[in-house]
XYZ file of C-alpha atoms in Angstrom:
615
model
C 136.992 141.593 117.228
C 133.817 142.711 115.540
C 131.478 144.200 118.113
C 128.599 141.933 117.069
C 130.697 138.947 118.139
C 130.616 140.146 121.756
C 129.644 137.073 123.765
C 128.119 138.712 126.812
C 124.474 137.735 127.330
C 122.560 140.470 129.109
C 124.906 143.240 128.064
C 123.261 146.234 126.404
C 124.715 147.682 123.231
C 123.720 150.678 121.105
C 123.052 149.294 117.645
C 121.807 150.411 114.283
C 118.613 148.640 113.271
C 120.477 146.748 110.550
C 123.183 145.783 113.035
C 120.514 144.425 115.373
C 119.232 142.161 112.596
C 122.760 140.902 111.958
C 123.246 140.264 115.675
C 119.936 138.430 115.852
C 121.020 136.203 112.990
C 124.249 135.356 114.850
C 122.299 134.567 118.018
C 120.128 132.250 115.914
C 123.196 130.311 114.747
C 123.475 131.785 111.256
C 126.032 129.946 109.163
C 125.342 131.099 105.595
C 124.453 134.573 104.288
C 124.045 136.040 100.821
C 122.827 139.314 99.391
C 122.879 141.869 96.670
C 123.495 145.220 98.357
C 120.677 147.730 98.301
C 119.853 150.680 100.516
C 118.333 150.627 103.128
C 119.476 147.061 103.864
C 123.165 147.446 102.940
C 124.572 147.549 106.471
C 123.358 144.022 107.261
C 125.610 142.201 104.769
C 128.404 144.650 105.556
C 128.472 143.177 109.078
C 128.502 139.650 107.688
C 131.395 140.470 105.349
C 133.584 141.596 108.232
C 132.446 138.812 110.551
C 133.116 136.180 107.882
C 136.744 137.310 107.859
C 137.013 136.574 111.595
C 134.886 133.439 111.883
C 133.651 130.427 109.922
C 130.488 132.248 108.834
C 130.061 131.934 105.067
C 129.071 135.142 103.309
C 128.965 136.279 99.705
C 127.833 139.241 97.671
C 125.940 137.487 94.901
C 125.557 138.920 91.420
C 121.882 139.779 91.946
C 118.990 139.074 94.283
C 117.695 136.088 92.319
C 121.101 134.469 92.486
C 121.433 135.343 96.181
C 118.122 133.655 96.991
C 118.953 130.577 94.933
C 122.406 130.254 96.534
C 120.778 130.597 99.950
C 118.099 128.050 99.016
C 120.774 125.460 98.285
C 122.417 126.020 101.657
C 119.082 125.924 103.495
C 118.215 122.686 101.694
C 121.334 121.211 103.306
C 120.029 122.176 106.727
C 122.057 125.360 107.294
C 120.571 128.457 108.880
C 120.645 130.998 106.092
C 119.879 134.694 105.668
C 119.343 136.518 102.380
C 119.064 140.309 102.395
C 117.855 142.735 99.755
C 115.938 145.950 99.280
C 112.313 145.966 98.247
C 112.834 146.125 94.474
C 115.386 143.342 94.828
C 112.552 141.003 95.739
C 111.096 141.663 92.281
C 114.305 140.212 90.856
C 114.126 137.280 93.277
C 110.387 136.737 92.847
C 110.796 133.786 90.494
C 112.664 131.525 92.935
C 110.697 132.965 95.868
C 107.351 131.743 94.571
C 108.476 128.163 94.055
C 110.797 128.028 97.043
C 107.607 128.479 99.055
C 106.469 125.146 97.612
C 109.776 123.346 98.108
C 110.394 124.779 101.554
C 113.609 124.651 103.563
C 115.340 122.323 106.007
C 117.545 124.827 107.784
C 115.920 128.059 108.883
C 115.911 130.727 106.182
C 115.142 134.395 106.778
C 114.709 136.777 103.857
C 115.249 140.350 105.024
C 113.386 142.722 102.760
C 113.745 146.466 103.290
C 111.009 148.711 101.919
C 111.757 152.347 101.172
C 108.757 154.644 101.779
C 109.513 158.120 100.386
C 111.957 156.616 97.872
C 115.056 157.910 99.613
C 117.216 155.694 97.410
C 114.872 153.781 95.135
C 113.005 153.967 91.864
C 109.620 153.155 93.412
C 108.014 152.731 96.851
C 106.158 149.452 96.406
C 104.702 147.783 99.495
C 106.243 144.329 99.799
C 103.687 143.080 102.264
C 101.950 141.933 99.093
C 104.747 139.433 98.501
C 103.851 137.562 101.680
C 100.284 137.281 100.455
C 101.381 136.329 96.945
C 103.867 133.657 98.030
C 102.060 132.339 101.106
C 105.147 132.910 103.255
C 105.007 134.225 106.841
C 106.011 137.859 107.361
C 107.312 139.471 110.548
C 107.474 143.247 111.061
C 109.476 144.408 114.113
C 108.908 147.884 115.498
C 112.027 148.687 117.573
C 115.742 147.971 117.423
C 115.419 145.407 120.213
C 112.600 143.712 118.345
C 114.641 143.690 115.160
C 117.158 141.485 116.925
C 114.644 139.359 118.792
C 112.316 138.927 115.814
C 115.260 137.756 113.722
C 116.033 135.011 116.241
C 112.388 134.025 116.352
C 112.127 134.076 112.556
C 114.760 131.355 112.239
C 112.943 129.157 114.730
C 109.631 129.782 112.975
C 111.192 128.984 109.605
C 112.502 125.622 110.743
C 109.265 124.756 112.534
C 107.151 125.459 109.441
C 109.744 124.355 106.873
C 109.285 127.681 105.075
C 111.384 130.782 104.453
C 110.219 133.673 106.631
C 110.191 137.243 105.324
C 111.420 139.847 107.807
C 110.137 143.191 106.517
C 111.659 146.483 107.564
C 111.463 150.059 106.327
C 114.135 152.718 105.941
C 113.371 154.409 109.249
C 113.769 151.135 111.153
C 116.891 150.079 109.288
C 118.624 153.310 110.208
C 117.463 154.088 113.724
C 119.681 153.370 116.699
C 118.634 151.935 120.010
C 119.729 149.910 122.986
C 119.728 146.149 122.487
C 120.125 143.495 125.141
C 122.383 140.778 123.814
C 121.620 137.082 123.983
C 123.811 134.014 123.708
C 125.949 133.235 120.682
C 125.502 129.527 119.955
C 128.011 127.362 118.076
C 127.627 127.484 114.334
C 126.741 124.495 112.160
C 128.775 125.118 109.021
C 128.135 121.948 107.043
C 124.888 120.114 106.484
C 123.740 117.148 104.456
C 121.566 117.170 101.401
C 119.131 114.270 101.328
C 117.804 113.417 97.918
C 114.049 113.710 97.711
C 113.186 114.488 94.088
C 109.444 113.957 94.474
C 109.370 116.822 96.945
C 112.217 118.962 95.633
C 112.012 118.811 91.844
C 109.074 120.961 90.850
C 107.690 119.221 87.815
C 103.902 119.752 87.563
C 102.934 116.493 89.274
C 105.141 117.319 92.249
C 104.106 120.984 92.449
C 100.404 120.131 92.534
C 101.098 118.215 95.715
C 103.438 120.853 97.100
C 100.854 123.588 96.660
C 98.581 121.665 98.999
C 101.479 121.284 101.428
C 102.046 125.049 101.329
C 98.409 125.677 102.223
C 98.706 123.281 105.158
C 101.805 125.161 106.332
C 99.860 128.406 105.955
C 97.244 127.099 108.377
C 99.979 126.255 110.882
C 101.472 129.730 110.406
C 98.054 131.215 111.086
C 97.923 129.394 114.414
C 101.366 130.762 115.232
C 100.286 134.269 114.346
C 97.399 134.103 116.812
C 99.861 133.252 119.602
C 102.763 135.450 118.496
C 103.985 137.641 121.359
C 104.494 140.690 119.117
C 100.863 140.631 118.022
C 99.611 142.594 120.994
C 96.462 144.226 122.289
C 97.145 146.999 124.796
C 94.665 149.291 126.507
C 90.939 148.915 127.117
C 89.525 152.010 125.486
C 86.768 152.164 122.889
C 88.919 153.956 120.350
C 90.788 151.363 118.359
C 94.070 151.953 116.561
C 95.893 149.351 114.482
C 99.513 149.826 113.457
C 102.577 147.936 112.253
C 106.298 148.599 111.914
C 107.640 152.008 112.815
C 104.107 153.454 112.884
C 103.507 151.653 116.186
C 105.997 154.002 117.831
C 104.362 157.079 116.319
C 100.954 155.935 117.579
C 102.269 155.307 121.080
C 103.775 158.807 121.178
C 100.546 160.336 119.871
C 98.441 158.563 122.506
C 100.667 159.975 125.256
C 100.919 163.461 123.741
C 97.142 163.703 123.298
C 96.409 162.295 126.778
C 94.045 159.602 125.495
C 95.674 156.458 126.910
C 92.508 155.551 128.846
C 90.384 155.820 125.702
C 92.494 153.773 123.290
C 93.054 150.109 122.527
C 96.119 149.554 120.330
C 96.463 146.468 118.172
C 100.074 146.023 117.167
C 100.713 143.548 114.364
C 104.268 142.215 114.422
C 103.401 138.925 112.686
C 101.580 140.557 109.836
C 100.981 137.540 107.602
C 99.021 135.410 108.067
C 96.976 137.926 110.024
C 95.735 136.799 113.436
C 92.052 136.884 112.541
C 90.774 135.709 115.913
C 92.783 138.389 117.711
C 91.651 141.013 115.226
C 88.019 139.976 115.593
C 88.275 140.234 119.364
C 89.738 143.698 118.932
C 86.939 144.782 116.570
C 84.304 143.623 119.047
C 85.680 145.674 121.930
C 86.042 149.064 120.198
C 83.594 151.573 118.723
C 85.686 152.820 115.832
C 89.062 152.008 114.310
C 91.911 153.997 112.823
C 94.512 152.049 110.847
C 97.989 153.593 110.736
C 100.154 151.872 108.113
C 102.594 153.340 105.640
C 102.038 152.815 101.912
C 99.088 150.628 100.869
C 95.822 150.164 102.847
C 96.451 146.457 103.302
C 95.539 146.019 106.973
C 92.703 148.520 106.549
C 91.100 146.459 103.803
C 91.668 143.209 105.712
C 89.981 144.661 108.792
C 87.009 145.877 106.777
C 86.591 142.420 105.239
C 86.901 140.773 108.637
C 84.336 143.130 110.142
C 81.942 142.357 107.297
C 82.392 138.608 107.755
C 81.575 138.960 111.447
C 78.674 141.414 111.094
C 80.568 144.181 112.883
C 79.424 147.614 111.702
C 81.848 150.104 113.179
C 83.731 152.818 111.283
C 87.129 151.607 110.062
C 89.299 154.156 108.344
C 92.921 154.788 107.537
C 93.898 156.340 104.239
C 92.469 159.792 103.829
C 92.334 160.617 107.535
C 94.488 163.648 108.290
C 97.728 163.177 106.425
C 97.524 159.382 106.234
C 98.296 158.743 102.599
C 99.452 155.942 100.344
C 102.417 158.180 99.597
C 105.705 158.471 101.444
C 106.708 157.656 105.010
C 104.879 158.923 108.069
C 106.291 160.914 110.991
C 105.211 161.478 114.598
C 103.580 164.857 113.934
C 101.556 163.565 111.003
C 100.297 160.572 112.965
C 99.479 162.701 116.043
C 97.446 165.102 113.924
C 95.614 162.248 112.192
C 94.743 160.505 115.457
C 93.409 163.784 116.867
C 91.326 164.472 113.778
C 89.790 161.012 113.605
C 88.787 160.864 117.246
C 87.699 164.527 117.439
C 90.326 165.735 119.894
C 91.127 169.418 120.202
C 94.655 169.581 118.999
C 97.017 172.355 118.233
C 100.273 171.413 116.641
C 103.347 172.501 118.607
C 104.703 175.837 117.485
C 107.561 175.626 115.077
C 110.935 176.596 116.447
C 111.685 180.209 115.571
C 114.480 180.146 113.002
C 113.893 183.365 111.079
C 117.168 184.776 112.363
C 119.155 181.909 110.861
C 120.633 182.223 107.381
C 119.155 179.946 104.716
C 120.887 176.621 104.286
C 123.084 176.435 101.214
C 121.727 174.335 98.383
C 123.148 170.821 98.246
C 121.881 169.282 95.026
C 123.046 165.708 94.447
C 126.090 165.669 92.221
C 128.844 163.376 91.007
C 131.929 163.714 93.205
C 134.863 165.913 92.261
C 137.034 163.905 89.916
C 134.362 161.255 89.262
C 135.305 159.477 86.014
C 131.637 159.259 85.023
C 131.631 163.029 84.458
C 134.501 162.739 81.985
C 132.718 159.926 80.148
C 129.465 161.870 79.951
C 131.334 164.867 78.571
C 133.033 162.823 75.870
C 129.815 161.043 74.874
C 127.966 164.334 74.525
C 130.715 165.744 72.312
C 130.214 162.817 69.934
C 126.497 162.077 70.111
C 125.097 165.505 71.061
C 121.765 166.261 72.648
C 119.557 164.459 70.137
C 120.677 160.932 70.930
C 118.527 158.822 73.254
C 120.289 158.009 76.532
C 118.748 155.085 78.470
C 120.448 154.890 81.861
C 120.533 152.539 84.816
C 120.735 152.244 88.608
C 123.938 153.639 90.100
C 125.879 156.833 90.779
C 125.688 157.656 87.087
C 121.918 158.096 87.366
C 122.948 161.557 88.578
C 123.695 162.231 84.923
C 120.009 163.130 84.709
C 120.796 166.549 86.213
C 122.004 169.558 84.244
C 124.382 170.376 82.803
C 125.065 166.712 81.988
C 121.392 165.892 81.255
C 122.151 162.497 79.786
C 119.546 160.204 81.306
C 116.369 159.831 79.259
C 114.837 156.556 80.397
C 115.111 154.279 83.441
C 112.931 151.454 84.731
C 115.060 149.110 86.806
C 118.444 147.400 87.149
C 119.705 146.359 83.717
C 116.962 148.108 81.783
C 119.368 150.450 79.985
C 120.642 147.621 77.787
C 117.307 145.987 77.018
C 115.391 149.225 76.522
C 118.261 150.382 74.292
C 117.291 147.520 71.974
C 113.775 148.926 71.801
C 114.921 152.492 71.207
C 117.341 151.362 68.513
C 114.541 149.626 66.631
C 111.820 152.122 67.396
C 113.553 155.274 66.203
C 116.212 156.478 63.800
C 117.819 158.495 66.618
C 121.198 157.325 67.855
C 120.931 155.400 71.112
C 123.612 155.336 73.798
C 122.874 153.247 76.904
C 124.770 153.729 80.166
C 125.261 150.971 82.720
C 127.636 150.575 85.656
C 129.943 147.611 86.233
C 128.030 146.112 89.164
C 124.687 146.611 87.410
C 126.126 145.014 84.264
C 126.810 141.822 86.215
C 123.490 142.131 88.067
C 121.227 142.115 85.025
C 122.873 143.729 82.021
C 124.385 140.627 80.448
C 121.119 139.027 79.329
C 120.109 142.283 77.616
C 123.463 142.391 75.860
C 123.047 138.828 74.593
C 119.608 139.821 73.338
C 121.096 142.829 71.538
C 123.735 140.667 69.846
C 121.315 137.909 68.880
C 118.723 140.286 67.426
C 121.276 142.457 65.591
C 120.350 145.692 67.399
C 122.426 148.725 66.526
C 123.321 151.043 69.375
C 126.191 151.920 71.677
C 126.471 150.587 75.211
C 128.783 152.480 77.559
C 129.825 150.416 80.581
C 131.007 152.735 83.336
C 133.519 150.522 85.125
C 134.696 152.225 88.304
C 135.861 149.016 89.919
C 133.261 148.758 92.666
C 129.605 148.931 93.602
C 129.989 152.583 94.430
C 126.516 153.851 95.206
C 125.728 151.441 98.034
C 129.096 151.679 99.753
C 131.847 150.020 97.690
C 130.782 146.418 97.879
C 132.573 143.940 95.605
C 131.099 142.478 92.416
C 132.508 139.864 90.036
C 134.566 142.453 88.129
C 136.436 143.999 91.058
C 140.027 143.406 92.032
C 138.955 141.676 95.217
C 142.504 141.393 96.495
C 142.441 145.166 97.050
C 139.747 144.510 99.643
C 141.565 141.593 101.191
C 139.152 139.096 99.650
C 139.926 135.850 97.892
C 137.617 136.051 94.889
C 138.127 135.391 91.171
C 137.910 138.460 88.963
C 135.661 138.240 85.910
C 136.776 140.513 83.073
C 134.005 142.716 81.717
C 135.770 142.938 78.363
C 135.981 139.156 78.096
C 132.302 138.835 79.008
C 131.334 141.411 76.373
C 133.409 139.720 73.690
C 132.138 136.327 74.839
C 128.590 137.532 74.308
C 129.478 138.075 70.669
C 130.019 141.846 70.520
C 132.387 142.569 67.628
C 133.090 146.268 68.219
C 134.573 146.735 71.694
C 136.575 149.707 72.952
C 138.244 150.124 76.346
C 139.029 153.725 77.266
C 140.486 155.665 80.162
C 137.957 158.476 80.498
C 140.377 161.057 81.895
C 142.098 160.937 78.490
C 139.433 162.953 76.798
C 140.804 163.043 73.244
C 141.308 159.282 73.002
C 137.945 158.625 74.612
C 136.243 160.828 72.032
C 138.053 159.012 69.218
C 136.828 155.660 70.528
C 133.268 156.965 70.818
C 133.389 158.314 67.273
C 134.411 154.875 66.051
C 131.559 153.323 68.028
C 129.117 155.858 66.585
C 130.194 155.068 63.045
C 130.079 151.297 63.514
C 127.121 149.684 61.736
C 125.985 147.454 64.544
C 126.229 147.022 68.298
C 129.270 148.589 69.902
C 130.406 148.578 73.504
C 132.665 151.169 75.120
C 134.095 150.200 78.502
C 135.110 153.306 80.435
C 137.652 152.022 82.917
C 138.696 154.206 85.830
C 138.545 153.695 89.599
C 135.980 155.514 91.686
C 138.261 158.006 93.510
C 136.622 157.262 96.856
C 137.151 153.537 96.409
C 140.719 154.164 95.268
C 141.363 156.152 98.437
C 139.765 153.485 100.621
C 141.962 150.765 99.080
C 145.101 152.919 98.982
C 145.192 152.917 95.167
C 144.633 156.631 94.855
C 147.493 158.690 93.494
C 146.587 162.329 93.649
C 147.924 164.350 90.769
C 148.744 167.990 90.918
C 145.696 170.036 91.741
C 144.609 172.639 89.212
C 143.915 176.333 89.302
C 142.543 178.930 86.899
C 144.989 181.334 85.352
C 142.806 184.414 85.543
C 144.945 186.295 83.022
C 144.245 183.685 80.328
C 140.644 182.850 81.340
C 138.022 184.501 79.077
C 135.254 183.591 81.494
C 133.032 181.768 78.978
C 132.711 179.113 81.670
C 132.718 175.973 79.515
C 134.305 174.198 82.460
C 131.398 175.115 84.724
C 128.616 174.789 82.178
C 129.706 171.473 80.660
C 131.287 169.644 83.596
C 129.862 171.096 86.823
C 132.620 169.577 88.901
C 131.907 170.466 92.542
C 135.536 171.523 92.949
C 134.787 174.514 90.693
C 132.937 177.612 91.817
C 132.350 181.222 90.834
C 133.563 184.019 93.077
C 133.443 187.666 92.155
C 132.358 186.619 88.653
C 135.474 184.537 88.133
C 135.777 180.749 87.938
C 137.949 179.268 90.627
C 138.944 175.784 91.785
C 138.832 174.561 95.356
C 142.259 173.015 95.703
C 141.089 170.955 98.666
C 138.469 169.197 96.518
C 140.383 168.922 93.258
C 141.926 165.464 92.808
C 143.993 166.422 89.773
C 142.057 164.447 87.142
C 142.813 167.250 84.618
C 139.526 166.886 82.741
C 138.661 170.565 83.197
C 142.083 171.536 81.831
C 141.446 169.450 78.712
C 138.068 171.120 78.209
C 139.294 174.709 78.487
C 139.918 176.133 74.958
C 142.335 178.771 76.255
C 144.367 176.331 78.333
C 143.677 178.637 81.233
C 143.352 175.778 83.737
C 146.815 174.760 84.809
C 148.464 172.664 87.523
C 149.381 174.473 90.680
C 153.113 174.881 90.770
């Protein structure tokens, strides 16, 4: 039995932040969940996938975030409690339905978990999605601990049903991935089927209906504001004249700093766990009882600006600062030391940072640059493409493991904006320059948002080559399924959608399917694509080795070694492939037989045939 199905109210369990959210959803009676996987939120749907195989919970990996939200909206409209999870940039994809779903509202409780990524640990930007609550008019909750992540999730479902609105539960990477003790609650019975009641003059958003619904949304906003004023996680603690305001994980850093600096009797902390609508009455009361305010919030100065406006409206003339104090920046995530130093600086406390642990006697850590795995088929594809198109071609790339192709010696990623952009921007490059253009996109990303760009390329007669790197899984976020996977390998009953059929169905005339470990044939196919006067698509079809191992499809070939008598040490294998199984020792290239998976690509690259199977 999955551990999150433990029905033992009062029991304490050590959970990951994302697991706590999943548990909270179960305690709220969740019956329907959708997502597109994205770090740092990926572990939430992973729990639902496993739980759905043991229970009547419905769960699906949707093709992208917009689809996930729309699928969830349909279920919530039938009265089911629904959760949709995504990372912060995923909400950009889902923004279209989000904005109007706020008008239409929901019948069953709907919680949208949105995980921001300060410091861009696994993202292409570090946008602050608190703006989406303000833009859409939807309530936003921001828990601060693992226990609160579970409890706030339960409360979010109740709030959603009470207001008839989706509720955004915002987290950040540090919260998603911390562990903490969580006291379990009851697991209620699940309502798995609802009823859709036709109500077109409230659910079909033609202009006449939406004008009315916008007014309804503003009325719901006022009710949410009342809730925010009473919300138990919007808290004032302390009676000091030094005011500090914080949200999310920063609350914990502030609490530690107050203790470490010995200023508990001087500080009043305003913690904002229901961060939109802001509890203006509570905030005004806070402003009136302190002499100066420090706002500790990662990313944008949203609360800081709101507090300054509120102070101005109420004629309160105390210093309110945040960004620019100490290390408090709009960039990157905060940490306890940074916050402690900033609090000390703002309130004029003598502070000396703790001495760093003496580590001069330790050897330097070995470099661990990100790299494609040993035997990754993407490396073979990149090699073949470069042999045909060279360094002068333009290489738009996309979101996935293959983004690592940006690093030398591969160096085949020239442009990247977002999921699916490699195909659409390839259209622009193909028209805007006489340089050859080769776009790279992964299989999961192709289904996510590459198809519309491909249709655009066909319709507008753009001439470039699209390479679809089909490794049979959503590799980068942890091997989640997508419409093109062989779902039966994962024990799932899902229909497989053929990428080749989709490509041909979009109208592409020149289509090649290659096995990238067969270098010669792959190069021949790429040469044909290069010479084709139009749009060509090359599908590079080979399992991710890690996924193949996980699904017992992996057949390890003979590992390879370097015949040092034949090797002339020009190092083409190292300089053109950079497989992590290869290394240089005593000025000679060698292969780590424990890492080699026997793909044989290095042997095909060596002009002296000096790389041979181990006998």
